[in-house]
Short mmCIF file of C-alpha atoms in Angstrom, two decimals:
data_model
loop_
_atom_site.label_atom_id
_atom_site.label_comp_id
_atom_site.label_asym_id
_atom_site.label_seq_id
_atom_site.Cartn_x
_atom_site.Cartn_y
_atom_site.Cartn_z
CA MET A 80 -25.15 2.86 -7.07
CA SER A 81 -24.74 6.02 -8.60
CA GLY A 82 -25.38 4.28 -12.42
CA LEU A 83 -22.26 1.34 -11.18
CA SER A 84 -23.38 -2.36 -10.88
CA ARG A 85 -21.65 -4.15 -7.21
CA ARG A 86 -18.74 -5.74 -9.83
CA ASP A 87 -18.47 -1.91 -11.13
CA PHE A 88 -17.66 -0.61 -8.01
CA ILE A 89 -14.25 -2.16 -7.48
CA LYS A 90 -13.13 -2.27 -10.97
CA SER A 91 -14.66 1.62 -11.12
CA ALA A 92 -11.99 3.09 -8.76
CA GLY A 93 -8.50 1.67 -10.78
CA LEU A 94 -9.79 3.64 -14.15
CA MET A 95 -12.10 7.39 -11.93
CA GLY A 96 -9.07 7.01 -9.34
CA ALA A 97 -10.22 6.25 -5.54
CA SER A 98 -10.77 9.89 -4.12
CA ALA A 99 -13.95 10.28 -6.45
CA VAL A 100 -15.08 6.67 -6.53
CA LEU A 101 -15.58 7.38 -2.17
CA LEU A 102 -16.76 10.49 -4.02
CA ALA A 103 -19.08 8.72 -6.57
CA ASN A 104 -19.72 5.68 -4.00
CA LYS A 105 -20.05 7.99 -0.79
CA ALA A 106 -23.81 6.96 -0.09
CA GLU A 107 -23.56 3.73 -1.30
CA ILE A 108 -20.09 3.14 1.23
CA VAL A 109 -22.09 4.53 4.30
CA GLN A 110 -24.32 2.51 3.44
CA ALA A 111 -22.01 -0.36 3.47
CA PHE A 112 -20.57 0.45 7.03
CA GLU A 113 -24.19 0.72 8.19
CA THR A 114 -25.11 -2.97 6.88
CA ALA A 115 -22.67 -4.67 8.67
CA LYS A 116 -22.86 -2.66 11.17
CA ASN A 117 -26.54 -4.39 11.90
CA ASN A 118 -25.39 -7.44 10.75
CA GLY A 119 -22.62 -7.71 13.68
CA VAL A 120 -19.88 -7.67 11.42
CA LYS A 121 -16.51 -7.80 13.49
CA LEU A 122 -13.69 -6.16 12.49
CA VAL A 123 -10.54 -7.07 13.97
CA TRP A 124 -6.72 -4.32 13.31
CA ILE A 125 -3.64 -6.88 15.39
CA GLN A 126 -0.35 -4.70 14.95
CA GLY A 127 2.80 -6.20 14.82
CA GLN A 128 6.36 -4.45 13.96
CA SER A 129 5.41 -1.46 12.55
CA CYS A 130 6.31 2.53 13.02
CA THR A 131 1.85 3.35 13.27
CA ALA A 132 2.36 4.80 10.14
CA CYS A 133 -0.30 3.09 8.67
CA THR A 134 -3.02 3.75 11.46
CA ILE A 135 -2.05 7.18 11.55
CA SER A 136 -2.34 6.63 7.28
CA LEU A 137 -6.22 5.05 8.36
CA LEU A 138 -7.12 7.81 10.27
CA GLN A 139 -7.29 11.19 7.94
CA ALA A 140 -9.58 9.16 5.18
CA ASP A 141 -12.61 10.17 3.93
CA ASN A 142 -15.49 9.12 2.01
CA PRO A 143 -16.05 8.30 5.70
CA ASP A 144 -13.11 8.81 7.57
CA LEU A 145 -12.04 6.37 11.32
CA TYR A 146 -14.42 8.74 13.20
CA ASP A 147 -17.49 8.58 10.78
CA ALA A 148 -17.13 5.00 10.54
CA ILE A 149 -16.47 4.22 14.17
CA GLU A 150 -18.90 6.59 15.93
CA GLU A 151 -21.49 7.87 13.48
CA LEU A 152 -21.45 4.33 11.53
CA LYS A 153 -20.85 2.45 14.73
CA VAL A 154 -18.80 -0.17 12.73
CA ASN A 155 -17.78 -3.23 15.23
CA VAL A 156 -14.07 -2.30 15.34
CA ALA A 157 -13.46 -5.05 17.87
CA PHE A 158 -9.59 -5.13 18.42
CA HIS A 159 -7.21 -2.34 17.36
CA GLN A 160 -5.01 -1.95 19.90
CA THR A 161 -3.56 1.76 19.41
CA VAL A 162 -7.34 3.28 18.80
CA MET A 163 -9.73 1.21 21.70
CA GLN A 164 -10.84 1.52 25.14
CA PRO A 165 -10.03 -1.88 27.11
CA PHE A 166 -6.35 -1.82 28.08
CA GLY A 167 -4.39 -4.96 29.76
CA ASP A 168 -6.33 -8.03 30.53
CA GLU A 169 -9.59 -6.97 29.50
CA ALA A 170 -8.41 -6.05 25.88
CA ILE A 171 -6.34 -9.61 25.31
CA LYS A 172 -9.95 -11.63 26.27
CA ILE A 173 -11.73 -10.03 23.38
CA LEU A 174 -8.37 -11.16 20.98
CA GLU A 175 -9.08 -14.53 22.90
CA GLU A 176 -12.79 -15.09 21.95
CA VAL A 177 -13.40 -13.03 19.06
CA GLU A 178 -14.36 -14.66 15.34
CA PRO A 179 -12.57 -11.19 13.56
CA ASP A 180 -15.09 -11.38 10.21
CA ILE A 181 -12.28 -9.29 8.95
CA LEU A 182 -8.83 -9.27 9.76
CA VAL A 183 -6.42 -5.48 9.36
CA LEU A 184 -2.68 -6.47 10.22
CA GLU A 185 -0.28 -3.98 10.25
CA GLY A 186 3.71 -4.56 10.40
CA ALA A 187 6.07 -7.12 9.99
CA ILE A 188 6.30 -10.54 11.55
CA PRO A 189 9.61 -11.47 13.49
CA ILE A 190 9.34 -15.22 13.03
CA GLY A 191 12.95 -15.10 13.77
CA MET A 192 13.22 -13.24 16.97
CA LYS A 193 9.87 -13.45 17.52
CA GLU A 194 10.63 -12.67 21.44
CA ALA A 195 10.61 -8.85 19.73
CA CYS A 196 7.81 -8.39 19.32
CA LEU A 197 4.20 -9.14 21.69
CA LEU A 198 1.72 -8.63 22.16
CA GLY A 199 -0.08 -8.99 25.72
CA GLU A 200 0.49 -11.35 28.24
CA LYS A 201 -0.79 -14.45 29.81
CA ASN A 202 -0.70 -15.94 33.11
CA GLY A 203 2.42 -13.98 33.41
CA GLN A 204 3.31 -14.97 29.49
CA PRO A 205 3.83 -12.85 27.00
CA ILE A 206 2.91 -13.52 23.65
CA TYR A 207 4.30 -14.06 20.73
CA PHE A 208 2.06 -11.77 18.10
CA GLU A 209 3.65 -14.47 15.42
CA ASP A 210 0.48 -16.71 17.65
CA TRP A 211 -2.29 -14.60 17.92
CA VAL A 212 -1.50 -14.29 13.83
CA LYS A 213 -1.60 -17.95 13.41
CA GLN A 214 -4.67 -17.92 16.11
CA LEU A 215 -6.58 -15.28 13.86
CA VAL A 216 -6.16 -16.25 11.06
CA SER A 217 -8.06 -19.58 11.55
CA LYS A 218 -10.82 -18.31 13.17
CA THR A 219 -11.55 -14.89 10.80
CA LYS A 220 -14.55 -16.08 8.48
CA VAL A 221 -14.27 -13.01 4.78
CA ALA A 222 -11.24 -12.04 4.84
CA VAL A 223 -7.81 -11.28 5.63
CA VAL A 224 -6.66 -7.66 4.95
CA GLY A 225 -2.63 -6.18 4.09
CA PHE A 226 -1.93 -2.44 5.24
CA GLY A 227 1.04 -1.34 3.97
CA VAL A 228 4.90 -2.69 3.04
CA CYS A 229 5.80 -3.67 6.58
CA ALA A 230 2.51 -6.28 6.71
CA THR A 231 2.47 -7.36 2.73
CA TYR A 232 5.68 -8.29 2.11
CA GLY A 233 8.23 -7.07 5.27
CA GLY A 234 8.70 -3.12 4.55
CA ILE A 235 11.95 -1.76 7.44
CA PRO A 236 11.90 -5.09 9.51
CA ALA A 237 12.37 -7.02 6.50
CA ALA A 238 15.48 -5.07 5.30
CA LYS A 239 18.95 -6.59 5.35
CA ASP A 240 21.33 -5.30 8.28
CA GLY A 241 24.05 -5.16 6.64
CA LEU A 242 25.79 -6.89 9.25
CA GLY A 243 25.23 -10.44 8.32
CA SER A 244 22.61 -11.06 10.33
CA SER A 245 21.73 -15.10 11.00
CA TYR A 246 18.44 -14.83 8.82
CA GLU A 247 17.52 -16.36 6.06
CA ASN A 248 16.43 -13.39 5.17
CA GLY A 249 18.88 -11.08 6.03
CA SER A 250 17.31 -8.51 8.64
CA VAL A 251 17.94 -8.40 11.94
CA THR A 252 14.79 -9.87 13.43
CA GLY A 253 13.84 -12.27 10.47
CA ALA A 254 11.22 -10.18 9.99
CA VAL A 255 8.80 -10.66 6.61
CA GLY A 256 5.97 -9.32 6.01
CA PHE A 257 2.28 -12.53 5.58
CA TYR A 258 3.21 -13.14 1.47
CA ASP A 259 6.02 -14.64 2.92
CA PHE A 260 4.55 -15.87 6.10
CA PHE A 261 1.15 -17.04 4.57
CA LYS A 262 3.97 -19.70 2.43
CA LYS A 263 5.47 -20.49 5.10
CA TYR A 264 2.25 -21.62 6.42
CA GLY A 265 -0.29 -22.38 4.61
CA LYS A 266 -2.06 -20.22 3.46
CA PRO A 267 -6.04 -18.09 4.41
CA SER A 268 -9.52 -20.30 3.63
CA VAL A 269 -10.42 -17.06 3.34
CA PRO A 270 -9.91 -14.29 0.96
CA VAL A 271 -6.67 -12.27 0.73
CA VAL A 272 -6.01 -8.64 -0.38
CA PHE A 273 -2.96 -6.68 0.21
CA ILE A 274 -2.87 -2.89 0.09
CA PRO A 275 1.08 -2.34 0.52
CA GLY A 276 2.82 1.59 0.74
CA CYS A 277 4.22 3.13 3.33
CA PRO A 278 2.03 4.01 4.36
CA GLY A 279 -0.29 2.29 3.05
CA HIS A 280 -3.34 4.71 1.18
CA PRO A 281 -6.24 4.66 3.97
CA ASP A 282 -8.76 5.16 0.69
CA TRP A 283 -8.26 2.32 -0.98
CA LEU A 284 -8.38 0.37 2.28
CA MET A 285 -12.03 1.78 2.93
CA ILE A 286 -13.05 0.64 -0.46
CA VAL A 287 -11.37 -2.84 0.14
CA LEU A 288 -13.73 -2.68 3.32
CA ALA A 289 -16.72 -1.61 2.08
CA SER A 290 -16.31 -3.78 -1.37
CA ILE A 291 -15.95 -6.38 1.08
CA LEU A 292 -18.52 -5.63 3.09
CA LEU A 293 -20.99 -5.27 -0.09
CA GLY A 294 -19.62 -9.25 -0.68
CA ILE A 295 -17.00 -8.37 -3.57
CA VAL A 296 -13.80 -8.67 -2.44
CA PRO A 297 -10.95 -7.58 -5.28
CA GLU A 298 -9.59 -9.29 -7.32
CA VAL A 299 -5.12 -9.62 -7.07
CA ASP A 300 -2.58 -9.75 -8.63
CA GLU A 301 0.48 -12.46 -7.62
CA TYR A 302 1.01 -10.80 -5.10
CA TYR A 303 -2.95 -9.81 -4.10
CA ARG A 304 -3.19 -6.74 -4.84
CA PRO A 305 -6.24 -5.48 -5.79
CA LYS A 306 -5.96 -4.48 -10.15
CA ALA A 307 -7.85 -1.71 -9.90
CA MET A 308 -5.42 0.01 -7.81
CA PHE A 309 -1.62 -1.59 -8.04
CA SER A 310 -2.01 -2.33 -12.69
CA ARG A 311 0.02 0.65 -14.11
CA ILE A 312 3.15 2.42 -13.05
CA ILE A 313 2.94 5.71 -10.70
CA HIS A 314 4.79 6.96 -14.19
CA ASP A 315 2.19 7.15 -16.76
CA ASN A 316 0.46 10.34 -14.61
CA CYS A 317 3.31 11.71 -12.69
CA PRO A 318 2.68 15.26 -12.45
CA ARG A 319 6.17 15.83 -13.99
CA ARG A 320 5.77 12.66 -16.60
CA GLY A 321 5.80 15.85 -19.14
CA TYR A 322 9.77 16.49 -18.05
CA TYR A 323 10.51 13.57 -18.15
CA GLY A 324 9.56 12.93 -22.18
CA LYS A 325 11.32 16.34 -22.59
CA GLY A 326 14.53 15.25 -21.07
CA GLN A 327 14.56 18.39 -18.45
CA PHE A 328 16.07 16.05 -14.21
CA ALA A 329 16.96 17.17 -11.79
CA ALA A 330 21.26 16.99 -11.74
CA ASP A 331 20.59 16.27 -7.75
CA LEU A 332 17.77 16.83 -5.19
CA THR A 333 18.94 20.89 -4.74
CA GLU A 334 17.15 20.61 -8.03
CA THR A 335 13.10 18.98 -7.09
CA ASP A 336 11.43 21.92 -6.40
CA ALA A 337 8.44 22.40 -8.76
CA LYS A 338 10.27 25.89 -10.18
CA TYR A 339 13.35 24.06 -11.11
CA GLU A 340 10.50 22.61 -13.86
CA THR A 341 12.88 19.46 -13.79
CA CYS A 342 11.90 15.27 -13.39
CA LEU A 343 13.08 12.98 -11.20
CA TYR A 344 13.79 10.20 -12.19
CA LYS A 345 18.31 10.98 -12.22
CA VAL A 346 17.86 11.55 -8.10
CA GLY A 347 16.51 8.05 -8.12
CA CYS A 348 12.71 7.97 -8.18
CA LYS A 349 11.19 5.04 -9.08
CA ALA A 350 8.23 6.09 -10.52
CA PRO A 351 8.67 4.01 -14.10
CA PHE A 352 9.78 0.72 -11.74
CA VAL A 353 6.29 0.27 -9.17
CA TYR A 354 2.71 -0.24 -10.13
CA ALA A 355 0.44 2.12 -8.26
CA ALA A 356 -2.42 4.57 -8.87
CA CYS A 357 -0.45 7.16 -5.74
CA ALA A 358 -0.85 9.64 -8.62
CA GLU A 359 -4.35 9.15 -9.31
CA THR A 360 -5.56 9.71 -6.28
CA ARG A 361 -2.95 11.21 -4.39
CA TRP A 362 -3.08 11.64 -0.25
CA ASN A 363 -4.14 14.06 2.05
CA SER A 364 -8.02 14.16 0.23
CA GLY A 365 -6.44 13.73 -3.21
CA LEU A 366 -4.06 17.54 -2.70
CA ASN A 367 -0.56 16.06 -3.52
CA VAL A 368 2.01 13.54 -3.35
CA CYS A 369 5.74 12.80 -3.45
CA MET A 370 7.00 14.02 -6.97
CA ASN A 371 4.63 16.60 -6.29
CA ALA A 372 6.56 17.42 -3.36
CA GLY A 373 10.23 17.18 -4.43
CA ALA A 374 11.07 13.89 -2.83
CA PRO A 375 11.56 11.09 -5.66
CA CYS A 376 9.03 7.67 -5.32
CA ILE A 377 11.42 4.97 -3.27
CA GLY A 378 8.57 2.73 -4.51
CA CYS A 379 7.76 2.19 -1.35
CA MET A 380 4.27 0.25 -2.57
CA ASP A 381 6.35 -2.25 -5.01
CA PRO A 382 7.51 -5.78 -2.95
CA GLY A 383 10.79 -5.96 -3.14
CA PHE A 384 10.56 -2.12 -1.19
CA PRO A 385 12.96 -1.20 0.43
CA ASP A 386 16.38 -3.90 -0.22
CA LYS A 387 15.66 -4.12 -4.22
CA MET A 388 14.44 -0.06 -3.58
CA SER A 389 17.96 1.44 -2.66
CA PRO A 390 20.04 3.41 -2.55
CA PHE A 391 17.48 5.85 -2.63
CA TYR A 392 18.59 8.10 -4.94
CA GLU A 393 20.49 6.49 -7.60
CA ALA A 394 18.75 6.73 -10.60
CA ARG A 395 18.05 3.10 -12.87
CA GLU A 396 17.86 2.86 -16.48
CA SER A 397 16.97 0.16 -16.54
CA THR A 398 17.42 -2.30 -13.33
CA GLU A 399 15.84 -5.63 -12.85
CA ILE A 400 14.97 -4.34 -9.18
CA MET A 401 11.43 -6.32 -9.18
CA PHE A 402 12.29 -9.82 -7.75
CA GLY A 403 14.21 -10.16 -10.39
CA VAL A 404 12.28 -9.36 -13.73
CA ASN A 405 12.30 -6.78 -15.56
CA PRO A 406 10.10 -3.91 -15.26
CA THR A 407 10.45 -2.18 -19.12
CA THR A 408 9.45 -5.83 -20.22
CA LEU A 409 7.06 -6.44 -17.59
CA GLY A 410 5.40 -2.81 -18.67
CA LYS A 411 4.92 -3.59 -22.39
CA VAL A 412 1.54 -2.50 -22.12
CA ALA A 413 2.11 0.54 -20.00
CA VAL A 414 3.48 3.16 -22.54
CA GLY A 415 6.20 5.16 -20.13
CA ALA A 416 7.56 1.86 -19.39
CA ALA A 417 7.96 1.76 -23.33
CA VAL A 418 9.26 4.69 -23.62
CA LEU A 419 11.56 3.91 -20.58
CA GLY A 420 14.25 2.97 -22.10
CA VAL A 421 14.24 5.42 -24.77
CA ALA A 422 13.87 8.51 -23.74
CA ALA A 423 17.05 7.84 -20.51
CA HIS A 424 19.17 6.93 -24.34
CA ALA A 425 17.75 10.75 -25.30
CA VAL A 426 19.29 12.25 -21.43
CA ARG A 427 22.52 10.91 -22.10
CA ARG A 428 22.77 12.79 -24.91
CA GLY A 429 21.13 15.79 -23.49
CA ARG A 430 18.27 15.93 -25.79
CA LYS A 431 14.60 15.38 -25.63
CA HIS A 432 12.67 12.51 -26.40
CA PRO A 433 11.72 12.43 -30.29
CA GLU A 434 7.74 11.82 -29.67
CA ILE A 435 7.66 13.42 -26.82
CA LYS A 436 5.84 17.47 -28.16
CA ASP A 437 6.12 20.31 -26.00
CA ASP A 438 3.13 20.67 -25.15
CA GLU A 439 2.63 17.42 -22.24
CA ILE A 440 3.44 19.77 -19.10
CA GLU A 441 0.52 21.55 -19.70
CA LYS A 442 -0.78 18.74 -21.06
CA THR A 443 -0.71 16.93 -17.81
CA GLU A 444 0.08 19.90 -15.52
CA LYS A 445 -3.66 20.78 -16.42
CA LYS A 446 -5.00 16.67 -15.16
#
């Protein structure tokens, strides 16, 4: 595999960045999907409460893109309600009969108000999405993959409504992600891998799927996220990291354009608190990341998104926002997090961080 062992394949994604790994191992990834085709591997994708952005994100995947995966490699995507051709009774029959090898889940599950998400009907009666999840998870043979923050930890559908919802998590429909769903109803007997994000990163999904097809289940953290993509805070590789060190901060959202040469921390950027490889992999074939586009990170990769990341556009210096755990404690091994408190102190006094040299910005921009 281009000089890599199979086990090094997913690990290298964390060291090189997913895009680099995809490019270096495209042939092997293609082979993985071809082998899956020959072996009759069935991939089933079901979608609950979501805006379909994760499916749209999937359509932006490279090496291979979805067209290649389906049309040229003939991957057997047995069911995907948004892009499949069959519909109506024919589509529901597929769900009833299929035994997925890999089950991909998109969107949250409204366990409080089950009727808030229906998927088809039988004998004139609607079928709850929750029922399909239970049925398909129990039949899945190889792995369950959650894609997007709604599917994994609940995301926007699980956010508090602020109006006194009667459901346990305070959301409109009692929606949960699969992390909480599995805690309530039991973890699947097969491995679980979560790729959060709003939306999830398509290249990370392709790497994870290819890895699973190669017989390697990625090593995951306590939230079932692949360590290769979720072990470093975004801040460490942010293209604006040098401005943070120099104490050059946008005072408000009118100063977020790159021409102002500012860090977005004081307008709410959550990159110092969130673990993900966004700034390394970037998006749209590696072209951009939120901070580069003048948008503060809103923490969509974090299990606590969005409630624990709100308000989005207010700075937090050292707040317990990750399930009650101080991120500076979690990030002791990460240089960026350790620097956070000191740098914030420096900013309050309107001076640069003493340990950051002036040429760091130039070095960062050349990466």
